[in-house]
Amino acid sequence: MINVSTFGPQGGNILYKALSHPLAVEPLKALENSLKGKKIALYDPENYFDSFIGLYPNFEISTFLTHDTEKLGQAAPYGKVWRSLLDLPSCEENHVLVLSFEKAKMENRFTNLLNGRSLYTLEAARLPAKFLQAGLPYLDKRNFATNFAFFRDNDNFSTRLFTANYWSNYGADKVCYWFQLYDENGRVIAQWDQTIEEAGASVTIDSRDIRKRFSLPAFTGQLFIHVIGARGHDVVKYALDTTGQGDNPSLSVTHDANAWPSNHYASLPAPGENEKLCVWLQNSHGVSIAPKTLSFRVMGTKEERTFDHKLEPYQTYGLDMAALFPEVKWPAQFEMKAAKTMVRPRYEIIEGERTRIAHLNVMRSDLVPEPQIKDLHPSLGRGFLLPFPILDPKYFENFIQPNPMSEALETMPLRLDLFDRQGNILGAHFLGNLKRDHKKAVAINELVETAGHGELVYDFREGGIADGWLHAMMRYHNVSSGHKAETSFGAHIFNTLMTWRSEPQSYSGPAPGLSTRLFLKLGRNLENQKLKTFCHLIYPCSASNRFPSVTVLYLLAQNGSYVTEKNDFCRALWLFVFLS
């Protein structure tokens, strides 16, 4: 396991991004090699050690120094104790490693303490100046708007990443997208940047264009994205198309990865009788993943089956799940132990000539079942709910499968509420107090005959306990074209003025979150087919005292210029896009 901290008061996710950034890896490995076999006194002024040593494990630390008098004599890593920074002159180590990106500041602090010792900091791992925004601390989140994307181009498939300059909404004048492409062996095969000055302009990266531009052979790897000049936040959002080449009819759309690694992932469906399930294992770090680090198990069971191969830095490997679980079929589902080695993995289901891609979701390790959810205040109505579209049963098959999404969750007491297009209730179906190892997938077409939407909610009539991290996978099948698509996401408390902890969530401030702005990707025409794009809008309400909801769709040109808008409807918060 890579013992990195991705959240916390000492920098958390941003520290992780700074230490694991591809441009930081080489200088930190060089530092690691230069100090190999040497005894090191380490000073960790801001508690970076766990994340640092998780990514760069070969430093031999023999003395741990601190300025904190309350830590003196207390246990330090490796069975050591914390010693005073003032003890340095009497220490036997001739090399001092300071876990700080501020070299000048640390040199000043160590005046009269070094006595000829060599001082090393993380200065060499700082990003080049062009990546940084003037006036911001180095570990400001706006300096580290980064993410990874699965990226492939070969005789069978091409990949198309779509995003937009939504940073302009936060005051960014222009942004520069910096890309680094890795092949399946983890080798950098291309690097380029693209500056966007127009507010709201779209950004499209097509694997076919990149392959031609850099004269590349076929590849299946990952694309690293760094947005320079980001404002507001550090979340790089995108949509990712996988399109069949030539006569291959495949068409699949998924979305962004988490920009940070998790210990466990779930929402991984087992393959159907005529399907092959491939999990794309992509090492997201500059350190190798040892054999047997990654493992899988059928959801709710104890037996783990390991991936027995080593993964080199940034390597991509397609794992056929039949090699581990040849006997397991849908509607069973898997969970994955990733040991914080990769950002959100992708899975690919191959059925005949067609393939579809989706992602696993983070399984929370910091959540425990919460008894209060059973007795939420009446003003919160049905509380947590997970809305999802029901596409017209005349043309689509609709399925939903609840997914346990925290490590401690053992029960899922659930009900399915169904609505027509006007929001009228069509029926409620109690699914039971599902256990963690349930194998239930609900065929919505057997319950309703009209388009609308469903909402998965907690229902404690048969007991059980919830954790507020309710997730499910939705699967759709276009019966005329044969295309299938699936996605997974989680529940929230929606559209109520009353709050419970951080719900209803807000992107820009404390709860309640009553407004949001989403970017909607439009389809495109392929060589042999015309794509129809449509959007399913839902106005989910946890409580019955609905208040007016105003939704406006703005159509923007590729350069971000305004074209038109439509606002003669009022029900929308959750948006879905489908291509047919």
XYZ file of C-alpha atoms in Angstrom:
580
model
C 0.000 0.000 0.000
C 1.165 3.518 -0.780
C 0.551 5.251 2.537
C -0.383 8.692 1.232
C -2.684 11.156 2.913
C -5.134 12.700 0.480
C -7.026 14.975 2.859
C -6.145 16.790 6.067
C -5.167 20.089 7.667
C -1.514 19.797 6.561
C -2.184 20.167 2.863
C -3.737 16.769 2.276
C -4.751 16.364 -1.318
C -2.609 19.252 -2.551
C 0.491 17.899 -0.848
C -0.186 14.544 -2.472
C -0.554 16.228 -5.873
C 2.698 18.156 -5.378
C 4.700 15.076 -4.376
C 3.248 12.790 -7.050
C 3.227 15.266 -9.948
C 5.100 13.685 -12.879
C 7.474 16.656 -13.020
C 8.328 16.181 -9.329
C 9.056 12.472 -9.602
C 12.395 12.657 -11.423
C 14.076 15.210 -9.104
C 12.827 13.425 -5.990
C 14.066 10.081 -7.296
C 17.401 11.756 -8.057
C 17.528 13.003 -4.463
C 16.609 9.515 -3.273
C 19.492 8.025 -5.274
C 22.013 10.644 -4.172
C 21.314 9.863 -0.499
C 21.163 6.089 -0.957
C 23.072 4.289 1.788
C 23.579 7.479 3.801
C 22.239 8.144 7.262
C 19.819 11.050 7.261
C 18.472 13.355 9.948
C 14.968 14.379 8.930
C 13.106 17.538 9.897
C 9.407 17.512 9.063
C 8.039 20.953 10.008
C 4.574 20.462 8.463
C 3.921 16.720 8.906
C 4.602 15.657 5.326
C 6.437 12.439 6.237
C 3.739 9.793 5.714
C 2.831 10.933 2.214
C 6.458 11.605 1.305
C 7.821 8.227 2.367
C 4.826 6.438 0.853
C 5.824 7.736 -2.574
C 9.610 7.688 -2.035
C 10.272 4.785 0.343
C 14.040 4.373 -0.023
C 15.270 7.203 2.180
C 17.113 5.806 5.232
C 16.076 8.036 8.114
C 18.012 7.455 11.332
C 17.067 10.570 13.336
C 13.794 12.509 13.468
C 13.994 16.166 14.485
C 11.162 18.424 15.648
C 10.610 21.960 16.858
C 7.515 20.891 18.813
C 8.373 20.534 22.507
C 5.279 18.385 23.111
C 6.587 15.739 20.694
C 10.032 15.436 22.303
C 10.659 11.881 23.439
C 7.458 10.642 21.822
C 7.395 7.788 19.338
C 8.549 8.645 15.819
C 8.478 6.399 12.714
C 10.751 3.357 12.433
C 10.800 2.846 16.198
C 12.664 6.108 16.782
C 11.790 8.994 19.108
C 11.474 12.654 18.269
C 14.581 14.662 19.134
C 14.946 18.395 19.497
C 15.984 20.410 16.480
C 18.612 21.915 18.779
C 20.208 18.468 19.128
C 21.339 18.501 15.512
C 24.941 19.693 16.231
C 25.494 16.571 18.350
C 23.878 14.118 15.901
C 26.134 11.759 13.950
C 24.283 12.255 10.657
C 26.035 14.436 8.063
C 22.954 14.851 5.861
C 19.812 16.748 6.832
C 16.609 16.344 4.809
C 13.947 18.972 5.392
C 10.456 18.189 4.084
C 9.679 21.671 2.815
C 9.462 23.270 -0.612
C 10.826 26.548 0.864
C 14.602 26.174 0.684
C 15.569 29.743 1.602
C 13.279 29.718 4.617
C 14.760 26.443 5.850
C 18.360 27.572 5.284
C 17.636 30.558 7.494
C 16.094 28.332 10.179
C 19.171 26.094 10.239
C 21.664 28.930 10.680
C 24.281 27.854 13.268
C 22.874 24.287 13.407
C 24.420 22.579 10.383
C 28.111 22.806 11.307
C 29.131 21.744 7.800
C 26.325 19.252 7.254
C 24.591 19.099 3.879
C 21.026 20.452 3.814
C 18.474 19.070 1.359
C 14.908 20.256 0.818
C 12.116 19.567 -1.674
C 13.085 22.688 -3.623
C 14.235 20.692 -6.661
C 10.772 19.135 -6.933
C 8.975 22.462 -7.240
C 7.156 22.865 -10.541
C 8.636 25.251 -13.107
C 7.569 28.870 -12.722
C 5.204 28.730 -15.710
C 2.955 26.304 -13.768
C 2.569 28.653 -10.793
C 0.362 31.668 -10.258
C 1.986 34.806 -8.902
C 1.142 35.685 -5.319
C -0.070 32.226 -4.298
C 1.643 29.916 -1.805
C 3.267 26.977 -3.556
C 0.783 24.450 -2.125
C -2.255 26.476 -3.084
C -4.835 24.209 -4.741
C -5.024 26.515 -7.776
C -1.431 25.576 -8.625
C -2.403 21.899 -8.786
C -5.506 21.542 -10.951
C -4.526 18.106 -12.258
C -6.067 14.804 -13.267
C -5.560 11.615 -15.272
C -7.605 10.187 -18.141
C -7.658 6.779 -19.790
C -6.460 7.378 -23.360
C -6.253 4.925 -26.275
C -5.818 4.873 -30.019
C -5.431 1.714 -32.093
C -7.027 -0.078 -35.038
C -10.197 -0.762 -33.039
C -10.766 2.353 -30.917
C -10.098 6.050 -30.647
C -10.562 8.290 -27.599
C -11.796 11.853 -27.373
C -11.478 14.004 -24.241
C -13.817 16.958 -23.936
C -13.693 19.706 -21.323
C -14.304 23.442 -21.157
C -12.799 26.614 -19.762
C -15.173 26.816 -16.811
C -12.347 28.474 -14.871
C -13.422 31.740 -16.496
C -16.483 31.671 -14.229
C -14.083 32.245 -11.334
C -12.252 35.128 -12.994
C -9.505 33.361 -14.960
C -8.368 35.494 -17.916
C -6.833 32.577 -19.753
C -5.755 29.059 -18.935
C -3.207 26.695 -20.399
C -3.839 22.955 -20.547
C -0.569 21.002 -20.193
C -0.681 17.359 -21.293
C 1.676 14.426 -20.881
C 0.794 11.117 -22.562
C 2.025 7.711 -21.364
C 1.900 4.466 -23.301
C 1.007 1.073 -21.818
C 4.561 0.630 -20.486
C 4.500 3.934 -18.608
C 6.813 5.664 -21.087
C 6.176 9.324 -21.951
C 5.398 9.402 -25.673
C 4.082 12.965 -26.086
C 3.932 16.272 -24.258
C 2.203 19.480 -25.359
C 0.139 22.399 -24.137
C -2.871 24.325 -25.365
C -3.747 27.862 -24.300
C -7.411 28.887 -24.073
C -8.203 32.590 -23.783
C -11.940 32.621 -24.519
C -14.302 32.352 -21.543
C -16.343 29.165 -21.662
C -14.518 27.812 -24.715
C -14.482 24.065 -25.220
C -11.312 21.964 -25.269
C -11.177 18.763 -27.315
C -8.278 16.302 -27.419
C -8.739 13.566 -30.021
C -6.398 10.574 -29.859
C -6.339 10.345 -33.662
C -5.054 13.907 -33.938
C -2.423 13.323 -31.254
C -1.253 10.095 -32.849
C -0.857 11.820 -36.209
C 0.741 14.968 -34.750
C 3.477 13.041 -32.893
C 3.783 10.113 -35.364
C 2.896 7.633 -32.642
C 2.269 3.905 -32.902
C -0.920 2.450 -31.434
C -1.146 3.038 -27.693
C -3.317 2.296 -24.662
C -2.246 4.423 -21.734
C -3.097 7.460 -19.701
C -3.130 11.181 -20.234
C -1.991 13.520 -17.447
C -3.688 16.926 -17.445
C -2.516 20.062 -15.635
C -4.550 23.254 -15.969
C -2.285 26.258 -15.513
C -4.052 29.412 -14.354
C -7.042 27.673 -12.751
C -9.234 29.703 -10.442
C -11.842 28.780 -7.862
C -10.904 25.131 -7.331
C -8.587 22.363 -8.524
C -11.118 19.895 -9.974
C -10.440 19.028 -13.627
C -13.719 17.774 -15.100
C -14.041 16.131 -18.485
C -16.081 13.748 -20.617
C -14.360 10.872 -22.380
C -15.652 9.250 -25.576
C -14.519 5.828 -26.766
C -15.432 5.318 -30.420
C -15.032 2.246 -32.590
C -12.777 2.557 -35.632
C -13.835 1.397 -39.089
C -16.757 -1.011 -38.881
C -16.563 -1.333 -35.082
C -19.957 -0.026 -33.817
C -18.763 0.782 -30.280
C -19.670 4.129 -28.746
C -19.160 4.774 -25.042
C -18.996 7.889 -22.872
C -17.631 8.166 -19.356
C -16.419 11.077 -17.273
C -13.554 12.350 -15.153
C -11.429 10.367 -12.734
C -10.840 11.241 -9.102
C -7.617 13.206 -8.894
C -6.575 11.282 -5.786
C -6.138 7.568 -4.997
C -8.334 5.439 -2.766
C -7.722 2.263 -0.813
C -10.861 0.529 -2.101
C -13.155 0.892 -5.136
C -16.537 -0.607 -5.946
C -19.438 -0.375 -8.455
C -17.720 -3.003 -10.587
C -20.349 -5.288 -12.154
C -19.552 -8.890 -12.961
C -19.781 -9.780 -16.669
C -22.929 -11.262 -18.192
C -23.005 -14.691 -19.811
C -21.795 -13.392 -23.180
C -19.556 -10.616 -21.870
C -15.881 -10.136 -21.060
C -14.932 -7.773 -18.231
C -11.576 -5.964 -18.443
C -10.379 -3.750 -15.568
C -7.804 -1.202 -16.685
C -5.126 -1.043 -13.981
C -3.205 2.216 -14.362
C -0.383 3.023 -11.982
C -0.747 6.719 -11.172
C 2.639 7.174 -9.486
C 6.357 7.159 -10.087
C 6.830 4.168 -7.773
C 6.254 0.541 -8.815
C 3.298 -1.499 -7.551
C 4.525 -4.806 -6.160
C 2.887 -8.125 -7.103
C -0.095 -9.115 -4.946
C -0.680 -5.488 -3.885
C -3.939 -5.289 -5.851
C -6.789 -7.677 -5.123
C -10.472 -8.260 -5.833
C -13.329 -10.042 -4.124
C -16.982 -10.627 -4.777
C -18.869 -7.901 -2.945
C -19.591 -8.882 0.650
C -17.376 -11.965 0.699
C -14.039 -12.529 2.432
C -11.979 -14.354 -0.198
C -9.527 -12.053 -1.984
C -7.873 -13.008 -5.256
C -4.722 -11.080 -6.057
C -3.212 -9.569 -9.175
C 0.182 -11.269 -9.203
C 2.143 -9.010 -11.548
C 4.300 -5.981 -10.916
C 3.162 -2.672 -12.373
C 5.881 -0.214 -13.299
C 5.418 3.555 -12.832
C 2.534 4.868 -14.982
C 2.053 1.450 -16.606
C -1.359 0.386 -17.953
C -2.519 -3.232 -17.791
C -5.823 -4.695 -18.929
C -6.917 -7.387 -16.460
C -9.417 -9.955 -17.733
C -11.503 -10.640 -14.643
C -12.234 -14.152 -15.898
C -8.617 -14.972 -15.007
C -9.480 -14.375 -11.348
C -13.211 -15.181 -11.188
C -14.252 -17.369 -14.124
C -17.344 -18.549 -12.222
C -18.822 -15.160 -11.237
C -21.540 -13.587 -13.401
C -23.895 -10.603 -13.347
C -25.753 -9.511 -11.251
C -22.901 -10.202 -8.817
C -20.513 -7.321 -8.314
C -16.901 -6.921 -7.203
C -14.930 -4.652 -4.913
C -11.274 -3.812 -5.534
C -8.436 -3.204 -3.102
C -6.218 -0.683 -4.858
C -3.979 0.241 -1.900
C -3.953 3.921 -2.935
C -1.931 3.122 -6.040
C -4.188 4.596 -8.727
C -6.866 7.178 -9.361
C -10.335 5.957 -10.227
C -9.875 2.846 -12.422
C -11.892 2.175 -15.552
C -13.565 -1.037 -16.555
C -14.533 -2.164 -20.034
C -17.236 -4.686 -20.904
C -16.918 -6.391 -24.286
C -20.008 -8.007 -25.781
C -19.563 -9.270 -29.313
C -18.318 -6.386 -31.435
C -19.364 -3.737 -28.936
C -17.502 -2.372 -25.968
C -18.584 0.041 -23.230
C -16.448 1.795 -20.619
C -17.353 3.124 -17.175
C -15.487 3.763 -13.944
C -15.270 2.312 -10.468
C -16.253 4.568 -7.579
C -14.387 5.367 -4.372
C -15.320 3.147 -1.452
C -15.118 5.329 1.646
C -12.928 4.173 4.534
C -13.802 7.095 6.800
C -17.546 6.405 7.076
C -19.388 4.255 9.578
C -23.134 3.569 9.665
C -25.030 6.551 11.074
C -28.093 5.761 13.254
C -29.333 9.380 12.974
C -30.227 8.881 9.311
C -33.131 6.681 10.401
C -34.605 9.563 12.427
C -33.882 12.669 10.366
C -36.034 15.695 11.164
C -39.414 15.603 9.354
C -38.532 18.831 7.522
C -36.005 16.794 5.519
C -38.780 14.572 4.151
C -37.379 11.466 2.515
C -33.848 12.649 3.239
C -31.156 11.080 1.098
C -32.294 10.127 -2.379
C -30.588 9.017 -5.538
C -32.395 10.250 -8.688
C -31.885 8.565 -12.042
C -33.599 8.770 -15.451
C -35.998 6.169 -16.772
C -35.678 6.236 -20.530
C -38.730 5.382 -22.610
C -39.293 1.621 -22.116
C -40.462 1.370 -25.721
C -36.895 1.956 -26.836
C -34.661 1.294 -23.827
C -34.167 -1.335 -21.170
C -33.494 0.266 -17.771
C -31.728 -1.398 -14.821
C -30.555 -0.206 -11.400
C -28.248 -2.036 -9.023
C -27.482 -0.687 -5.503
C -23.765 -0.622 -4.659
C -22.282 -0.751 -1.131
C -19.797 2.106 -1.145
C -18.183 2.258 2.300
C -16.017 -0.382 3.917
C -18.103 -0.671 7.099
C -21.545 -0.879 5.466
C -23.355 -4.207 5.966
C -26.994 -3.328 5.228
C -28.855 -1.279 2.622
C -32.553 -0.777 3.556
C -33.973 0.592 0.307
C -37.133 1.612 -1.510
C -37.570 2.602 -5.138
C -39.941 5.514 -5.864
C -40.981 5.947 -9.508
C -42.312 9.084 -11.220
C -43.652 10.033 -14.632
C -42.423 12.986 -16.700
C -44.631 15.439 -14.787
C -43.327 14.298 -11.393
C -46.433 12.279 -10.485
C -45.743 9.220 -8.382
C -46.222 5.965 -10.277
C -45.445 3.596 -7.454
C -43.129 2.691 -4.616
C -41.330 -0.644 -4.428
C -39.616 -1.830 -1.243
C -36.392 -3.612 -2.205
C -35.733 -5.008 1.248
C -32.975 -4.648 3.787
C -30.287 -5.694 1.333
C -27.124 -7.233 2.684
C -23.660 -6.288 1.529
C -23.408 -9.448 -0.576
C -26.779 -8.953 -2.297
C -27.097 -9.813 -5.975
C -30.057 -7.647 -6.887
C -30.491 -5.709 -10.119
C -33.925 -4.185 -10.681
C -35.405 -4.307 -14.184
C -37.291 -1.002 -14.258
C -39.203 -1.946 -17.421
C -41.051 -4.568 -15.382
C -42.355 -1.842 -13.039
C -43.340 1.030 -15.365
C -44.343 1.477 -18.998
C -43.539 5.162 -19.413
C -40.498 7.411 -19.320
C -39.790 9.457 -16.208
C -37.386 9.050 -13.350
C -36.754 6.972 -10.255
C -35.419 7.804 -6.828
C -33.673 5.282 -4.601
C -34.292 6.112 -0.932
C -33.701 4.609 2.500
C -36.593 2.622 4.004
C -36.105 1.115 7.467
C -39.344 -0.904 7.754
C -37.335 -4.121 8.165
C -34.484 -2.584 10.150
C -30.999 -1.966 8.870
C -28.708 1.014 9.128
C -27.397 3.533 6.574
C -24.261 5.596 6.078
C -25.441 8.455 3.837
C -23.190 7.309 0.981
C -25.900 5.535 -0.995
C -24.735 4.589 -4.486
C -26.124 2.618 -7.380
C -25.261 1.683 -10.934
C -27.699 2.439 -13.746
C -27.567 0.429 -16.971
C -29.359 1.345 -20.204
C -29.803 -0.693 -23.382
C -30.955 0.811 -26.669
C -32.853 -2.171 -28.060
C -32.809 -0.935 -31.671
C -29.115 -0.012 -32.004
C -27.777 -2.544 -29.502
C -25.734 0.044 -27.619
C -25.468 -0.235 -23.840
C -24.252 2.319 -21.330
C -23.904 2.424 -17.583
C -22.984 4.921 -14.921
C -22.861 5.092 -11.144
C -23.265 7.932 -8.689
C -24.459 8.727 -5.188
C -27.352 10.138 -3.176
C -27.800 13.526 -1.529
C -30.475 15.489 0.282
C -32.006 17.689 -2.419
C -33.786 21.032 -2.595
C -34.697 21.793 0.987
C -33.939 24.903 3.007
C -33.302 22.759 6.077
C -29.930 21.052 6.418
C -28.313 18.014 7.965
C -24.568 18.346 8.373
C -23.223 19.175 4.893
C -26.477 18.377 3.042
C -27.833 19.706 0.705
C -24.314 20.141 -0.602
C -23.009 23.369 -2.052
C -20.131 23.799 -4.470
C -19.235 27.284 -3.346
C -20.155 27.590 0.334
C -21.859 25.995 3.304
C -25.087 24.013 3.022
C -27.776 24.374 1.803
C -26.693 24.057 -1.808
C -29.554 25.443 -3.853
C -27.920 26.210 -7.171
C -25.302 24.787 -9.454
C -23.862 25.177 -12.930
C -22.978 22.166 -15.066
C -21.292 21.824 -18.420
C -23.182 19.613 -20.852
C -21.211 17.892 -23.579
C -22.840 17.788 -27.014
C -22.490 14.903 -29.432
C -20.887 14.915 -32.829
C -21.304 13.304 -36.213
C -19.173 10.268 -36.906
C -18.154 9.077 -40.354
C -20.914 6.481 -40.695
C -23.632 7.719 -38.354
C -25.384 10.784 -37.084
C -25.527 11.115 -33.319
C -28.570 12.470 -31.555
C -27.900 14.208 -28.256
C -30.527 14.515 -25.581
C -30.534 15.605 -21.972
C -32.680 14.190 -19.178
C -33.550 16.815 -16.547
C -34.792 15.889 -13.069
C -35.944 18.121 -10.234
C -35.426 15.883 -7.161
C -36.958 17.052 -3.873
C -36.312 15.411 -0.535
C -39.172 17.310 1.134
C -42.708 17.842 -0.130
C -42.664 21.635 0.248
C -41.250 22.276 -3.199
C -40.156 25.730 -4.157
C -39.746 27.007 -7.729
C -36.677 25.784 -9.568
C -35.362 27.781 -12.505
C -33.171 26.038 -15.055
C -31.549 27.743 -18.010
C -29.690 25.970 -20.810
C -27.092 28.134 -22.558
C -25.769 27.087 -25.941
C -22.172 28.193 -26.451
C -20.052 27.968 -29.571
C -16.722 26.169 -29.503
C -14.946 29.444 -28.727
C -17.275 30.071 -25.790
C -19.342 32.776 -27.462
C -23.035 32.934 -26.601
C -25.420 31.462 -29.202
C -28.810 31.176 -27.518
C -30.565 30.018 -24.372
C -33.706 28.168 -23.370
C -35.417 28.763 -20.048
C -39.102 27.961 -20.531
C -38.991 24.978 -18.195
C -38.423 24.786 -14.457
C -37.539 21.241 -13.436
C -33.863 20.419 -13.488
C -30.934 19.811 -11.281
C -29.519 16.463 -12.332
C -28.397 16.220 -15.953
C -27.733 13.155 -18.086
C -26.556 12.970 -21.674
C -27.063 9.999 -23.956
C -25.946 9.387 -27.481
C -27.889 7.148 -29.835
